[in-house]
């Protein structure tokens, strides 16, 4: 077969182009496999770093757990002997000395509270806090919580209320942990509400067989910006700190982790200056196989974090 000059030149050009293309493909293939190798190396490095971070977190939690435990023993001695002295010699002590001893007692009680918060948080983070389900009446538990929180109100014009919207009251869950969640939320509601009401509202969703427990207050409220970080350990809203609130910022972090431990969530709706509504949603019956806590399951990432709703979400219901 014969080709004229123009055709021959055309074929030559196609061949040159094909060769150039082949060379480019080869170059790109080499570049790609280099990039792949680099990626694989980075993945190994990241996995190693992840392992180190998990290991460090476990060590931190173990350290905090044992330190907190060690702190508690002498602190209980301080508390015990202070109370004993107040009881045996309170009458004969000059009033100033008696008041001083009462301050020692109060500080020891506060410190004990902080230490048990740190201990609880590190235990949940280390996956060492186990749940012990038992049957109990949720409404009785709410009464108990409100009664124990009543002294925190002092002489403020603040009503403590209970609103039960369901006839279902039996719960099978970890009573101690449900109580701890409610004590934290109710004491916050009282602490950050100068006047009005702090209400515990209990409802039951028959479709899922879950309880919805809301702690509602008419207090300072929380801005959308603060709401985003309020469930993080040691996070406190600056204005609240400035007003001299005596907490550590661990309460809500513990609440969120305990809600996860009970298979549920906690969410917040709030409006600055008008009040807040913390809603705990938990299964009525705690199943034996509760999903692993999201912060212990590397695959879950942030998706497992409790949702926090800002003001926009509160538009329908207010607080
Ligand atoms: N009901 C509430 N109303 C207004 N602010 C609140 C309320 N509950 C919590 N907060 C804010 O969230 C912060 C963190 O709460 P928490 O974790 O319980 O720590 P603490 O009570 O030890 O300060 C509080 O310092 C306060 O600023
Ligand atoms: Mg608190």
PDB file of C-alpha atoms and ligand atoms in Angstrom, residues 188-189 191-192 217 221-222 230 235-237 240 247-252 276 278, ligand 1:
ATOM      1  CA  UNK A 188     -27.024  24.587  87.162  1.00  0.00           C
ATOM      2  CA  UNK A 189     -30.608  25.732  86.537  1.00  0.00           C
ATOM      3  CA  UNK A 191     -27.257  28.515  90.042  1.00  0.00           C
ATOM      4  CA  UNK A 192     -27.786  30.515  86.853  1.00  0.00           C
ATOM      5  CA  UNK A 217     -35.051  27.591  83.683  1.00  0.00           C
ATOM      6  CA  UNK A 221     -29.477  31.828  79.177  1.00  0.00           C
ATOM      7  CA  UNK A 222     -26.513  30.814  77.013  1.00  0.00           C
ATOM      8  CA  UNK A 230     -20.428  24.234  76.902  1.00  0.00           C
ATOM      9  CA  UNK A 235     -15.683  25.176  79.766  1.00  0.00           C
ATOM     10  CA  UNK A 236     -17.437  28.002  81.565  1.00  0.00           C
ATOM     11  CA  UNK A 237     -19.183  31.009  80.132  1.00  0.00           C
ATOM     12  CA  UNK A 240     -21.045  33.417  84.558  1.00  0.00           C
ATOM     13  CA  UNK A 247     -18.030  25.481  89.593  1.00  0.00           C
ATOM     14  CA  UNK A 248     -15.234  23.834  87.669  1.00  0.00           C
ATOM     15  CA  UNK A 249     -16.928  23.531  84.290  1.00  0.00           C
ATOM     16  CA  UNK A 250     -16.960  19.728  84.517  1.00  0.00           C
ATOM     17  CA  UNK A 251     -20.669  19.197  85.252  1.00  0.00           C
ATOM     18  CA  UNK A 252     -22.012  19.325  81.690  1.00  0.00           C
ATOM     19  CA  UNK A 276     -32.347  27.517  78.969  1.00  0.00           C
ATOM     20  CA  UNK A 278     -31.529  21.074  78.636  1.00  0.00           C
TER      21      UNK A 278
HETATM   22  N1  LIG B   1     -28.886  26.526  83.157  1.00  0.00           N
HETATM   23  C1  LIG B   1     -27.858  27.307  82.776  1.00  0.00           C
HETATM   24  N2  LIG B   1     -28.069  28.624  82.493  1.00  0.00           N
HETATM   25  C2  LIG B   1     -27.046  29.424  82.101  1.00  0.00           C
HETATM   26  N3  LIG B   1     -25.767  29.007  81.967  1.00  0.00           N
HETATM   27  C3  LIG B   1     -25.499  27.719  82.243  1.00  0.00           C
HETATM   28  C4  LIG B   1     -26.526  26.802  82.658  1.00  0.00           C
HETATM   29  N4  LIG B   1     -25.958  25.590  82.846  1.00  0.00           N
HETATM   30  C5  LIG B   1     -24.647  25.742  82.560  1.00  0.00           C
HETATM   31  N5  LIG B   1     -24.371  27.013  82.217  1.00  0.00           N
HETATM   32  C6  LIG B   1     -23.050  27.558  81.814  1.00  0.00           C
HETATM   33  O1  LIG B   1     -22.245  26.467  81.434  1.00  0.00           O
HETATM   34  C7  LIG B   1     -21.054  26.447  82.198  1.00  0.00           C
HETATM   35  C8  LIG B   1     -20.623  25.038  82.427  1.00  0.00           C
HETATM   36  O2  LIG B   1     -21.512  24.355  83.288  1.00  0.00           O
HETATM   37  P1  LIG B   1     -20.998  23.125  84.105  1.00  0.00           P
HETATM   38  O3  LIG B   1     -20.323  22.216  83.149  1.00  0.00           O
HETATM   39  O4  LIG B   1     -22.106  22.583  84.938  1.00  0.00           O
HETATM   40  O5  LIG B   1     -19.868  23.743  85.000  1.00  0.00           O
HETATM   41  P2  LIG B   1     -19.961  24.588  86.352  1.00  0.00           P
HETATM   42  O6  LIG B   1     -21.379  24.527  86.830  1.00  0.00           O
HETATM   43  O7  LIG B   1     -19.021  23.836  87.221  1.00  0.00           O
HETATM   44  O8  LIG B   1     -19.493  25.955  85.989  1.00  0.00           O
HETATM   45  C9  LIG B   1     -21.406  27.202  83.461  1.00  0.00           C
HETATM   46  O9  LIG B   1     -20.245  27.764  84.046  1.00  0.00           O
HETATM   47  C10 LIG B   1     -22.345  28.251  82.943  1.00  0.00           C
HETATM   48  O10 LIG B   1     -21.605  29.312  82.403  1.00  0.00           O
END
